[in-house]
Amino acid sequence: MTAPQTTPDTAPAIELKGISKAFGPVQANKDISIRVMPGTIHGIIGENGAGKSTLMSILYGFYKADRGEIFIGGTKTEIPDSQAAISAGIGMVFQHFKLVENFTVLENIVLGAEDSGLLRPSLARARRELKALAEEYELNVDPDAIIEDIGVGMQQRVEILKALYRQADILILDEPTGVLTPAEADHLFRILENLRREGKTIILITHKLREIMEITDTVSVMRRGEMTATVKTAETSPAELAELMVGRKVLLRVNKEPATPGAVILDVKDLHVTDAKGVHRVKGVSFEVRAGEVLGIAGVAGNGQSELLEVLGGYETATGTVTMNGTPIDLTGTKSDGQSRRRRGIAHVPEDRQAEGLIMDYSAWENTAFGYHHDDKYRSGLFMNNAAILSDTTDKMQRFDVRPPDPKLAAKNFSGGNQQKIVLAREIERNPDLLLIGQPTRGVDIGAIEFIHEQIIALRDQGKAILLVSVELEEIMALSDRIAVMFDGRIMGTRDPSQTDERELGLLMAGITDTDHDHSVEEIEDNLAKAGH
């Protein structure tokens, strides 16, 4: 990809000068200056909490900077709110889409940008413009489709079309591939290239270094609220960017020896899960996990992986047969609580650490004891031995490099990566026979990702069984010894990571088992939509 030619006199599409923003004592942005040239794709990367989202929220008018200036096309511009940003030609596609699910595509695009109080003329004009935009940028979408009936890849196109319909020349995309299959992500990149070719300027916020290297012209690195570097993508490498992000060298690959699987620890047969609304979420799933191996469950979010973990962790009821070390586990809800699972040697790192893994207002030492507070080591007669828990938590925080290493600090005051380490320390240190782990590095910065991956492989090498659920296909490929792919509540197939690739897994994630011929993104999205995604 070749960036458009610019001259020294070319005004930046966006220039931020000396932007600073504090939230109480926390300095989120510190004197940040950045220039984004027109017609380029400019990546912004940084650890969790580095200040990327705050900076973009200032540019889009969600926050007002404490000091600093914004220039759009060389002109100083005040952006007090998002309407001012839209008027300045800035559009933003959020990680979590801002669409009305029971409205049509056309209604969502027009919403908030009507010509007048009369809706019909607005819809007619929008339909004409939508057709032209779709043809120009490969953003084909049915204008009369209901949002809740189309796949996430198509919904993302709607968000981009919304911005273009509002005359956006500058697009900000926040983690745009987090909910896409590999084929959908590739198609998004083609769309971005088309937009760039037509002179649009794109800012891409992502934690995926592969995407930065593949799609951007220039990349800026943020660390602890400051801009540490801006480099041409062609003149850098993933290893250099990772070091700029965290301030030290980072191992970008998972070092592991081949697995030596032992006895079957977890055996699941014909498992069915129906949720509280009567929706059949898991449909006859069968698999086994052996000692000394990682079984990875791949799939786009919402295909039954969450419900599977909840049943195995004791949160939900199900029908079917599940045995742990050869002994059946009760699935009816009478004994299927997390406490009984722990007694059976099952540890669980849930997908949502804040909602299910921690009580955010409680301290680290209290959170470390949750679920294990009945253990003899934590008790003194009839009472809790708080001194023993504090001491144990201090040891865990040192071993898992939790920062700051303060057991009395409330969980909500730790970064996302350190919150995850607290949960991991609590569960892994129990020496479980089986570790259930969901989205282990969601919202976690690259230095913590390296550490978490090392802990998972170390547990496997101790002969433990690990069931890993992740929407990050690179993570699944790197950590798993076997990969099962879920789509619409079913397992579409199981693969050896050394004998498959992201294309085959991506097709299975979209419900397509025939890999002998090419499949369009539209076919993939149709399958996802039929499955209710």
mmCIF file of C-alpha atoms in Angstrom, residues 32-385:
data_model
loop_
_atom_site.group_PDB
_atom_site.id
_atom_site.type_symbol
_atom_site.label_atom_id
_atom_site.label_comp_id
_atom_site.label_asym_id
_atom_site.label_seq_id
_atom_site.Cartn_x
_atom_site.Cartn_y
_atom_site.Cartn_z
ATOM 1 C CA ILE A 32 0.172 15.217 23.259
ATOM 2 C CA SER A 33 0.930 16.466 19.765
ATOM 3 C CA ILE A 34 0.181 14.452 16.642
ATOM 4 C CA ARG A 35 -0.160 15.136 12.901
ATOM 5 C CA VAL A 36 -2.311 12.917 10.662
ATOM 6 C CA MET A 37 -1.826 13.573 6.956
ATOM 7 C CA PRO A 38 -4.776 13.544 4.535
ATOM 8 C CA GLY A 39 -5.542 10.387 2.610
ATOM 9 C CA THR A 40 -3.597 8.118 4.976
ATOM 10 C CA ILE A 41 -4.412 5.345 7.421
ATOM 11 C CA HIS A 42 -2.815 6.314 10.733
ATOM 12 C CA GLY A 43 -2.630 3.705 13.489
ATOM 13 C CA ILE A 44 -2.603 4.512 17.195
ATOM 14 C CA ILE A 45 -1.454 1.795 19.574
ATOM 15 C CA GLY A 46 -0.620 1.606 23.246
ATOM 16 C CA GLU A 47 -1.146 -0.427 26.374
ATOM 17 C CA ASN A 48 -4.476 -0.566 28.151
ATOM 18 C CA GLY A 49 -4.871 2.799 29.886
ATOM 19 C CA ALA A 50 -2.272 4.551 27.702
ATOM 20 C CA GLY A 51 -4.777 7.302 26.853
ATOM 21 C CA LYS A 52 -5.728 6.380 23.252
ATOM 22 C CA SER A 53 -9.487 6.393 23.779
ATOM 23 C CA THR A 54 -9.345 9.616 25.810
ATOM 24 C CA LEU A 55 -7.447 11.344 23.001
ATOM 25 C CA MET A 56 -9.938 10.205 20.357
ATOM 26 C CA SER A 57 -12.860 11.139 22.611
ATOM 27 C CA ILE A 58 -11.445 14.676 22.765
ATOM 28 C CA LEU A 59 -11.164 14.766 18.977
ATOM 29 C CA TYR A 60 -14.761 13.522 18.632
ATOM 30 C CA GLY A 61 -16.111 15.965 21.214
ATOM 31 C CA PHE A 62 -16.970 13.547 24.019
ATOM 32 C CA TYR A 63 -14.407 15.188 26.302
ATOM 33 C CA LYS A 64 -13.017 18.710 26.380
ATOM 34 C CA ALA A 65 -9.246 18.984 26.756
ATOM 35 C CA ASP A 66 -7.906 20.869 29.781
ATOM 36 C CA ARG A 67 -5.516 22.575 27.399
ATOM 37 C CA GLY A 68 -4.274 22.246 23.848
ATOM 38 C CA GLU A 69 -5.470 23.006 20.327
ATOM 39 C CA ILE A 70 -7.144 21.070 17.506
ATOM 40 C CA PHE A 71 -6.581 21.908 13.840
ATOM 41 C CA ILE A 72 -8.682 20.388 11.048
ATOM 42 C CA GLY A 73 -7.228 20.902 7.578
ATOM 43 C CA GLY A 74 -4.926 23.575 8.961
ATOM 44 C CA THR A 75 -7.735 25.569 10.625
ATOM 45 C CA LYS A 76 -7.995 25.847 14.381
ATOM 46 C CA THR A 77 -11.299 24.210 15.351
ATOM 47 C CA GLU A 78 -13.269 24.091 18.580
ATOM 48 C CA ILE A 79 -14.989 20.735 19.142
ATOM 49 C CA PRO A 80 -17.204 21.065 22.223
ATOM 50 C CA ASP A 81 -19.441 18.098 21.344
ATOM 51 C CA SER A 82 -19.900 15.279 18.838
ATOM 52 C CA GLN A 83 -22.213 17.384 16.663
ATOM 53 C CA ALA A 84 -19.363 19.869 16.209
ATOM 54 C CA ALA A 85 -17.064 16.957 15.288
ATOM 55 C CA ILE A 86 -19.540 15.734 12.672
ATOM 56 C CA SER A 87 -19.834 19.283 11.290
ATOM 57 C CA ALA A 88 -16.021 19.353 11.033
ATOM 58 C CA GLY A 89 -16.131 16.205 8.882
ATOM 59 C CA ILE A 90 -15.182 13.677 11.588
ATOM 60 C CA GLY A 91 -16.975 10.341 11.981
ATOM 61 C CA MET A 92 -16.333 7.654 14.575
ATOM 62 C CA VAL A 93 -17.089 3.930 14.444
ATOM 63 C CA PHE A 94 -17.133 2.648 17.994
ATOM 64 C CA GLN A 95 -16.072 -0.795 19.163
ATOM 65 C CA HIS A 96 -19.646 -1.333 20.393
ATOM 66 C CA PHE A 97 -21.956 -0.198 17.618
ATOM 67 C CA LYS A 98 -24.454 2.630 18.205
ATOM 68 C CA LEU A 99 -27.361 1.228 16.184
ATOM 69 C CA VAL A 100 -31.082 0.860 16.964
ATOM 70 C CA GLU A 101 -31.574 -2.885 16.576
ATOM 71 C CA ASN A 102 -35.257 -2.876 15.583
ATOM 72 C CA PHE A 103 -34.776 -0.142 12.941
ATOM 73 C CA THR A 104 -33.831 -0.788 9.324
ATOM 74 C CA VAL A 105 -30.405 0.007 7.915
ATOM 75 C CA LEU A 106 -31.864 3.031 6.127
ATOM 76 C CA GLU A 107 -33.594 4.344 9.259
ATOM 77 C CA ASN A 108 -30.382 4.050 11.265
ATOM 78 C CA ILE A 109 -28.415 5.969 8.654
ATOM 79 C CA VAL A 110 -30.949 8.810 8.528
ATOM 80 C CA LEU A 111 -31.511 8.950 12.293
ATOM 81 C CA GLY A 112 -30.267 12.296 13.587
ATOM 82 C CA ALA A 113 -29.570 13.614 10.083
ATOM 83 C CA GLU A 114 -33.106 14.109 8.753
ATOM 84 C CA ASP A 115 -33.695 16.865 6.181
ATOM 85 C CA SER A 116 -36.764 18.128 8.027
ATOM 86 C CA GLY A 117 -39.614 17.012 10.216
ATOM 87 C CA LEU A 118 -40.872 14.967 7.249
ATOM 88 C CA LEU A 119 -39.212 11.557 7.307
ATOM 89 C CA ARG A 120 -40.262 10.263 3.876
ATOM 90 C CA PRO A 121 -38.200 12.737 1.784
ATOM 91 C CA SER A 122 -35.185 12.091 4.027
ATOM 92 C CA LEU A 123 -35.476 8.346 3.509
ATOM 93 C CA ALA A 124 -35.846 8.726 -0.267
ATOM 94 C CA ARG A 125 -32.734 10.905 -0.516
ATOM 95 C CA ALA A 126 -30.827 8.605 1.841
ATOM 96 C CA ARG A 127 -31.703 5.575 -0.271
ATOM 97 C CA ARG A 128 -30.215 7.235 -3.368
ATOM 98 C CA GLU A 129 -27.059 8.331 -1.553
ATOM 99 C CA LEU A 130 -26.685 4.985 0.172
ATOM 100 C CA LYS A 131 -26.735 3.192 -3.186
ATOM 101 C CA ALA A 132 -24.028 5.499 -4.534
ATOM 102 C CA LEU A 133 -21.841 5.151 -1.436
ATOM 103 C CA ALA A 134 -22.227 1.374 -1.394
ATOM 104 C CA GLU A 135 -21.107 1.104 -5.014
ATOM 105 C CA GLU A 136 -18.191 3.514 -4.574
ATOM 106 C CA TYR A 137 -16.689 1.913 -1.468
ATOM 107 C CA GLU A 138 -17.774 -1.786 -1.660
ATOM 108 C CA LEU A 139 -20.123 -1.227 1.269
ATOM 109 C CA ASN A 140 -23.032 -3.223 -0.093
ATOM 110 C CA VAL A 141 -25.852 -3.643 2.400
ATOM 111 C CA ASP A 142 -29.622 -4.135 2.135
ATOM 112 C CA PRO A 143 -31.160 -0.767 3.123
ATOM 113 C CA ASP A 144 -34.395 -2.447 4.245
ATOM 114 C CA ALA A 145 -32.774 -5.107 6.461
ATOM 115 C CA ILE A 146 -33.482 -4.923 10.207
ATOM 116 C CA ILE A 147 -30.268 -4.379 12.178
ATOM 117 C CA GLU A 148 -30.881 -7.288 14.574
ATOM 118 C CA ASP A 149 -31.218 -9.619 11.564
ATOM 119 C CA ILE A 150 -27.810 -8.899 10.021
ATOM 120 C CA GLY A 151 -24.318 -9.998 11.062
ATOM 121 C CA VAL A 152 -21.810 -7.862 12.935
ATOM 122 C CA GLY A 153 -19.679 -7.374 9.822
ATOM 123 C CA MET A 154 -22.691 -5.900 8.025
ATOM 124 C CA GLN A 155 -23.551 -3.761 11.064
ATOM 125 C CA GLN A 156 -20.053 -2.325 10.956
ATOM 126 C CA ARG A 157 -20.597 -1.348 7.319
ATOM 127 C CA VAL A 158 -23.767 0.462 8.415
ATOM 128 C CA GLU A 159 -21.750 2.455 10.954
ATOM 129 C CA ILE A 160 -19.234 3.436 8.258
ATOM 130 C CA LEU A 161 -22.056 4.376 5.885
ATOM 131 C CA LYS A 162 -23.624 6.532 8.631
ATOM 132 C CA ALA A 163 -20.407 8.505 8.906
ATOM 133 C CA LEU A 164 -20.010 8.852 5.129
ATOM 134 C CA TYR A 165 -23.657 9.921 4.760
ATOM 135 C CA ARG A 166 -22.872 12.745 7.189
ATOM 136 C CA GLN A 167 -20.040 13.875 4.860
ATOM 137 C CA ALA A 168 -17.185 12.572 7.027
ATOM 138 C CA ASP A 169 -13.733 13.010 5.497
ATOM 139 C CA ILE A 170 -12.005 11.707 8.638
ATOM 140 C CA LEU A 171 -12.964 8.327 10.106
ATOM 141 C CA ILE A 172 -11.909 7.065 13.546
ATOM 142 C CA LEU A 173 -12.264 3.294 14.039
ATOM 143 C CA ASP A 174 -11.912 1.860 17.550
ATOM 144 C CA GLU A 175 -10.826 -1.824 17.608
ATOM 145 C CA PRO A 176 -12.819 -2.513 14.417
ATOM 146 C CA THR A 177 -12.006 -6.235 14.005
ATOM 147 C CA GLY A 178 -12.782 -7.393 17.542
ATOM 148 C CA VAL A 179 -16.079 -9.031 16.493
ATOM 149 C CA LEU A 180 -15.216 -10.088 12.937
ATOM 150 C CA THR A 181 -14.198 -13.367 11.358
ATOM 151 C CA PRO A 182 -10.844 -13.314 9.501
ATOM 152 C CA ALA A 183 -12.649 -13.087 6.150
ATOM 153 C CA GLU A 184 -14.766 -10.169 7.379
ATOM 154 C CA ALA A 185 -11.643 -8.428 8.714
ATOM 155 C CA ASP A 186 -9.924 -8.824 5.339
ATOM 156 C CA HIS A 187 -12.980 -7.338 3.639
ATOM 157 C CA LEU A 188 -12.949 -4.412 6.086
ATOM 158 C CA PHE A 189 -9.319 -3.736 5.160
ATOM 159 C CA ARG A 190 -10.285 -3.619 1.473
ATOM 160 C CA ILE A 191 -13.024 -1.110 2.348
ATOM 161 C CA LEU A 192 -10.520 1.027 4.253
ATOM 162 C CA GLU A 193 -8.135 0.936 1.304
ATOM 163 C CA ASN A 194 -10.972 2.082 -0.983
ATOM 164 C CA LEU A 195 -11.800 4.926 1.407
ATOM 165 C CA ARG A 196 -8.162 5.927 1.578
ATOM 166 C CA ARG A 197 -7.833 5.796 -2.211
ATOM 167 C CA GLU A 198 -10.762 8.225 -2.465
ATOM 168 C CA GLY A 199 -8.949 10.671 -0.194
ATOM 169 C CA LYS A 200 -10.513 9.830 3.165
ATOM 170 C CA THR A 201 -8.308 9.989 6.258
ATOM 171 C CA ILE A 202 -8.566 7.082 8.702
ATOM 172 C CA ILE A 203 -7.386 6.750 12.292
ATOM 173 C CA LEU A 204 -7.235 3.125 13.406
ATOM 174 C CA ILE A 205 -7.085 2.269 17.116
ATOM 175 C CA THR A 206 -6.119 -1.364 17.605
ATOM 176 C CA HIS A 207 -4.049 -3.585 19.877
ATOM 177 C CA LYS A 208 -3.327 -6.044 17.047
ATOM 178 C CA LEU A 209 0.156 -5.413 15.717
ATOM 179 C CA ARG A 210 -0.460 -7.582 12.662
ATOM 180 C CA GLU A 211 -3.275 -5.258 11.596
ATOM 181 C CA ILE A 212 -1.100 -2.195 12.132
ATOM 182 C CA MET A 213 1.610 -3.655 9.911
ATOM 183 C CA GLU A 214 -0.858 -4.757 7.252
ATOM 184 C CA ILE A 215 -3.092 -1.727 6.794
ATOM 185 C CA THR A 216 -1.513 1.498 8.112
ATOM 186 C CA ASP A 217 0.834 4.038 6.520
ATOM 187 C CA THR A 218 1.978 5.601 9.796
ATOM 188 C CA VAL A 219 1.703 4.511 13.419
ATOM 189 C CA SER A 220 1.837 6.512 16.654
ATOM 190 C CA VAL A 221 2.655 4.840 19.960
ATOM 191 C CA MET A 222 1.266 6.000 23.310
ATOM 192 C CA ARG A 223 2.539 5.040 26.761
ATOM 193 C CA ARG A 224 1.220 6.268 30.109
ATOM 194 C CA GLY A 225 -0.661 9.182 28.601
ATOM 195 C CA GLU A 226 2.199 10.434 26.434
ATOM 196 C CA MET A 227 3.048 10.109 22.749
ATOM 197 C CA THR A 228 6.334 8.201 22.670
ATOM 198 C CA ALA A 229 6.890 7.781 18.929
ATOM 199 C CA THR A 230 5.428 8.246 15.464
ATOM 200 C CA VAL A 231 6.997 6.144 12.706
ATOM 201 C CA LYS A 232 6.317 5.095 9.142
ATOM 202 C CA THR A 233 4.897 1.601 9.243
ATOM 203 C CA ALA A 234 7.209 0.391 6.479
ATOM 204 C CA GLU A 235 10.220 1.403 8.592
ATOM 205 C CA THR A 236 9.300 -0.448 11.802
ATOM 206 C CA SER A 237 8.459 -3.969 13.001
ATOM 207 C CA PRO A 238 6.028 -5.601 15.465
ATOM 208 C CA ALA A 239 8.889 -6.211 17.922
ATOM 209 C CA GLU A 240 9.956 -2.558 17.839
ATOM 210 C CA LEU A 241 6.379 -1.337 18.286
ATOM 211 C CA ALA A 242 5.824 -3.709 21.204
ATOM 212 C CA GLU A 243 8.969 -2.415 22.909
ATOM 213 C CA LEU A 244 7.860 1.191 22.356
ATOM 214 C CA MET A 245 4.485 0.363 23.906
ATOM 215 C CA VAL A 246 5.729 -1.222 27.129
ATOM 216 C CA GLY A 247 9.263 0.131 27.485
ATOM 217 C CA ARG A 248 10.966 -3.264 27.284
ATOM 218 C CA LYS A 249 11.444 -6.136 24.859
ATOM 219 C CA VAL A 250 8.357 -8.340 24.548
ATOM 220 C CA LEU A 251 8.219 -11.930 23.314
ATOM 221 C CA LEU A 252 5.560 -11.900 20.599
ATOM 222 C CA ARG A 253 5.334 -15.666 20.211
ATOM 223 C CA VAL A 254 4.341 -18.396 22.646
ATOM 224 C CA ASN A 255 7.239 -20.697 23.490
ATOM 225 C CA LYS A 256 5.985 -24.203 24.199
ATOM 226 C CA GLU A 257 6.975 -27.794 23.727
ATOM 227 C CA PRO A 258 4.590 -30.263 22.053
ATOM 228 C CA ALA A 259 1.860 -31.466 24.410
ATOM 229 C CA THR A 260 1.921 -34.922 25.956
ATOM 230 C CA PRO A 261 -1.768 -35.514 26.713
ATOM 231 C CA GLY A 262 -2.651 -37.960 29.486
ATOM 232 C CA ALA A 263 -5.926 -39.253 30.877
ATOM 233 C CA VAL A 264 -9.278 -37.675 30.040
ATOM 234 C CA ILE A 265 -10.066 -35.077 32.707
ATOM 235 C CA LEU A 266 -13.241 -33.521 31.292
ATOM 236 C CA ASP A 267 -15.673 -35.487 29.124
ATOM 237 C CA VAL A 268 -18.701 -33.682 27.658
ATOM 238 C CA LYS A 269 -21.382 -35.590 25.762
ATOM 239 C CA ASP A 270 -24.493 -34.237 24.003
ATOM 240 C CA LEU A 271 -24.650 -31.024 26.033
ATOM 241 C CA HIS A 272 -27.677 -28.779 25.490
ATOM 242 C CA VAL A 273 -28.219 -25.350 27.034
ATOM 243 C CA THR A 274 -31.381 -23.244 26.785
ATOM 244 C CA ASP A 275 -31.303 -19.727 28.179
ATOM 245 C CA ALA A 276 -33.924 -17.929 30.299
ATOM 246 C CA LYS A 277 -35.669 -16.658 27.137
ATOM 247 C CA GLY A 278 -36.049 -20.179 25.785
ATOM 248 C CA VAL A 279 -33.317 -19.785 23.155
ATOM 249 C CA HIS A 280 -31.336 -22.961 22.440
ATOM 250 C CA ARG A 281 -27.735 -21.749 22.896
ATOM 251 C CA VAL A 282 -25.693 -24.985 22.999
ATOM 252 C CA LYS A 283 -26.891 -27.779 20.710
ATOM 253 C CA GLY A 284 -25.574 -31.257 21.374
ATOM 254 C CA VAL A 285 -21.924 -30.400 21.988
ATOM 255 C CA SER A 286 -19.481 -33.243 22.711
ATOM 256 C CA PHE A 287 -15.728 -33.078 23.379
ATOM 257 C CA GLU A 288 -13.042 -34.107 25.860
ATOM 258 C CA VAL A 289 -10.060 -32.393 27.439
ATOM 259 C CA ARG A 290 -7.052 -34.420 28.578
ATOM 260 C CA ALA A 291 -4.418 -33.811 31.207
ATOM 261 C CA GLY A 292 -1.493 -31.822 29.822
ATOM 262 C CA GLU A 293 -3.287 -30.207 26.885
ATOM 263 C CA VAL A 294 -5.023 -26.971 25.931
ATOM 264 C CA LEU A 295 -8.291 -27.378 24.030
ATOM 265 C CA GLY A 296 -9.131 -24.044 22.428
ATOM 266 C CA ILE A 297 -12.717 -23.129 21.566
ATOM 267 C CA ALA A 298 -12.755 -20.678 18.662
ATOM 268 C CA GLY A 299 -15.724 -18.750 17.345
ATOM 269 C CA VAL A 300 -17.296 -15.358 16.874
ATOM 270 C CA ALA A 301 -18.787 -14.092 20.141
ATOM 271 C CA GLY A 302 -22.359 -15.223 20.739
ATOM 272 C CA ASN A 303 -22.154 -18.738 19.311
ATOM 273 C CA GLY A 304 -22.613 -20.633 22.586
ATOM 274 C CA GLN A 305 -19.091 -20.416 24.036
ATOM 275 C CA SER A 306 -20.171 -18.235 26.971
ATOM 276 C CA GLU A 307 -23.034 -20.557 27.893
ATOM 277 C CA LEU A 308 -20.704 -23.555 27.661
ATOM 278 C CA LEU A 309 -18.309 -21.998 30.180
ATOM 279 C CA GLU A 310 -21.173 -20.980 32.473
ATOM 280 C CA VAL A 311 -22.488 -24.553 32.624
ATOM 281 C CA LEU A 312 -19.071 -26.061 33.259
ATOM 282 C CA GLY A 313 -18.354 -23.371 35.871
ATOM 283 C CA GLY A 314 -21.610 -24.069 37.713
ATOM 284 C CA TYR A 315 -23.522 -20.915 36.759
ATOM 285 C CA GLU A 316 -26.139 -22.436 34.441
ATOM 286 C CA THR A 317 -28.186 -25.615 34.075
ATOM 287 C CA ALA A 318 -28.035 -27.961 31.110
ATOM 288 C CA THR A 319 -28.935 -31.418 29.846
ATOM 289 C CA GLY A 320 -26.459 -34.021 28.689
ATOM 290 C CA THR A 321 -23.542 -35.729 30.414
ATOM 291 C CA VAL A 322 -20.427 -34.113 31.875
ATOM 292 C CA THR A 323 -17.851 -36.136 33.808
ATOM 293 C CA MET A 324 -14.838 -34.849 35.698
ATOM 294 C CA ASN A 325 -12.109 -37.442 36.293
ATOM 295 C CA GLY A 326 -14.695 -40.089 35.421
ATOM 296 C CA THR A 327 -17.335 -38.931 37.918
ATOM 297 C CA PRO A 328 -20.557 -37.266 36.658
ATOM 298 C CA ILE A 329 -21.221 -33.602 37.402
ATOM 299 C CA ASP A 330 -24.760 -32.582 38.312
ATOM 300 C CA LEU A 331 -26.226 -30.229 35.672
ATOM 301 C CA THR A 332 -29.751 -29.755 37.077
ATOM 302 C CA GLY A 333 -28.986 -26.774 39.263
ATOM 303 C CA THR A 334 -29.469 -28.547 42.597
ATOM 304 C CA LYS A 335 -25.741 -29.076 43.102
ATOM 305 C CA SER A 336 -24.278 -27.251 40.131
ATOM 306 C CA ASP A 337 -22.819 -24.289 41.994
ATOM 307 C CA GLY A 338 -19.284 -22.962 41.669
ATOM 308 C CA GLN A 339 -18.358 -24.164 45.139
ATOM 309 C CA SER A 340 -18.977 -27.808 44.275
ATOM 310 C CA ARG A 341 -17.000 -27.361 41.059
ATOM 311 C CA ARG A 342 -13.993 -26.074 43.009
ATOM 312 C CA ARG A 343 -14.145 -29.098 45.305
ATOM 313 C CA ARG A 344 -13.983 -31.275 42.186
ATOM 314 C CA GLY A 345 -10.757 -29.588 41.040
ATOM 315 C CA ILE A 346 -12.243 -27.113 38.548
ATOM 316 C CA ALA A 347 -10.954 -23.523 38.532
ATOM 317 C CA HIS A 348 -12.677 -20.865 36.451
ATOM 318 C CA VAL A 349 -11.395 -17.569 35.022
ATOM 319 C CA PRO A 350 -14.642 -16.065 33.645
ATOM 320 C CA GLU A 351 -14.953 -14.086 30.430
ATOM 321 C CA ASP A 352 -16.004 -10.863 32.175
ATOM 322 C CA ARG A 353 -13.581 -10.319 35.052
ATOM 323 C CA GLN A 354 -15.425 -7.266 36.370
ATOM 324 C CA ALA A 355 -18.942 -8.718 36.353
ATOM 325 C CA GLU A 356 -18.142 -12.347 37.233
ATOM 326 C CA GLY A 357 -14.543 -12.573 38.470
ATOM 327 C CA LEU A 358 -14.260 -9.700 40.949
ATOM 328 C CA ILE A 359 -16.291 -7.503 43.267
ATOM 329 C CA MET A 360 -14.919 -4.184 42.147
ATOM 330 C CA ASP A 361 -15.441 -2.236 45.389
ATOM 331 C CA TYR A 362 -13.722 -4.926 47.475
ATOM 332 C CA SER A 363 -9.984 -5.058 48.068
ATOM 333 C CA ALA A 364 -7.537 -7.321 46.278
ATOM 334 C CA TRP A 365 -7.073 -9.541 49.344
ATOM 335 C CA GLU A 366 -10.833 -10.029 49.687
ATOM 336 C CA ASN A 367 -11.150 -10.881 46.009
ATOM 337 C CA THR A 368 -8.279 -13.350 46.265
ATOM 338 C CA ALA A 369 -10.218 -15.331 48.890
ATOM 339 C CA PHE A 370 -13.605 -15.361 47.125
ATOM 340 C CA GLY A 371 -14.765 -18.896 46.436
ATOM 341 C CA TYR A 372 -12.006 -20.337 48.597
ATOM 342 C CA HIS A 373 -12.836 -18.664 51.920
ATOM 343 C CA HIS A 374 -13.847 -22.000 53.466
ATOM 344 C CA ASP A 375 -10.313 -23.381 53.067
ATOM 345 C CA ASP A 376 -8.558 -24.265 56.301
ATOM 346 C CA LYS A 377 -5.593 -22.012 55.427
ATOM 347 C CA TYR A 378 -7.918 -19.004 55.451
ATOM 348 C CA ARG A 379 -9.726 -19.807 58.708
ATOM 349 C CA SER A 380 -9.061 -19.595 62.416
ATOM 350 C CA GLY A 381 -11.711 -21.663 64.123
ATOM 351 C CA LEU A 382 -15.109 -20.266 63.164
ATOM 352 C CA PHE A 383 -13.676 -17.020 61.800
ATOM 353 C CA MET A 384 -11.768 -15.838 58.766
ATOM 354 C CA ASN A 385 -8.019 -15.431 59.302
#
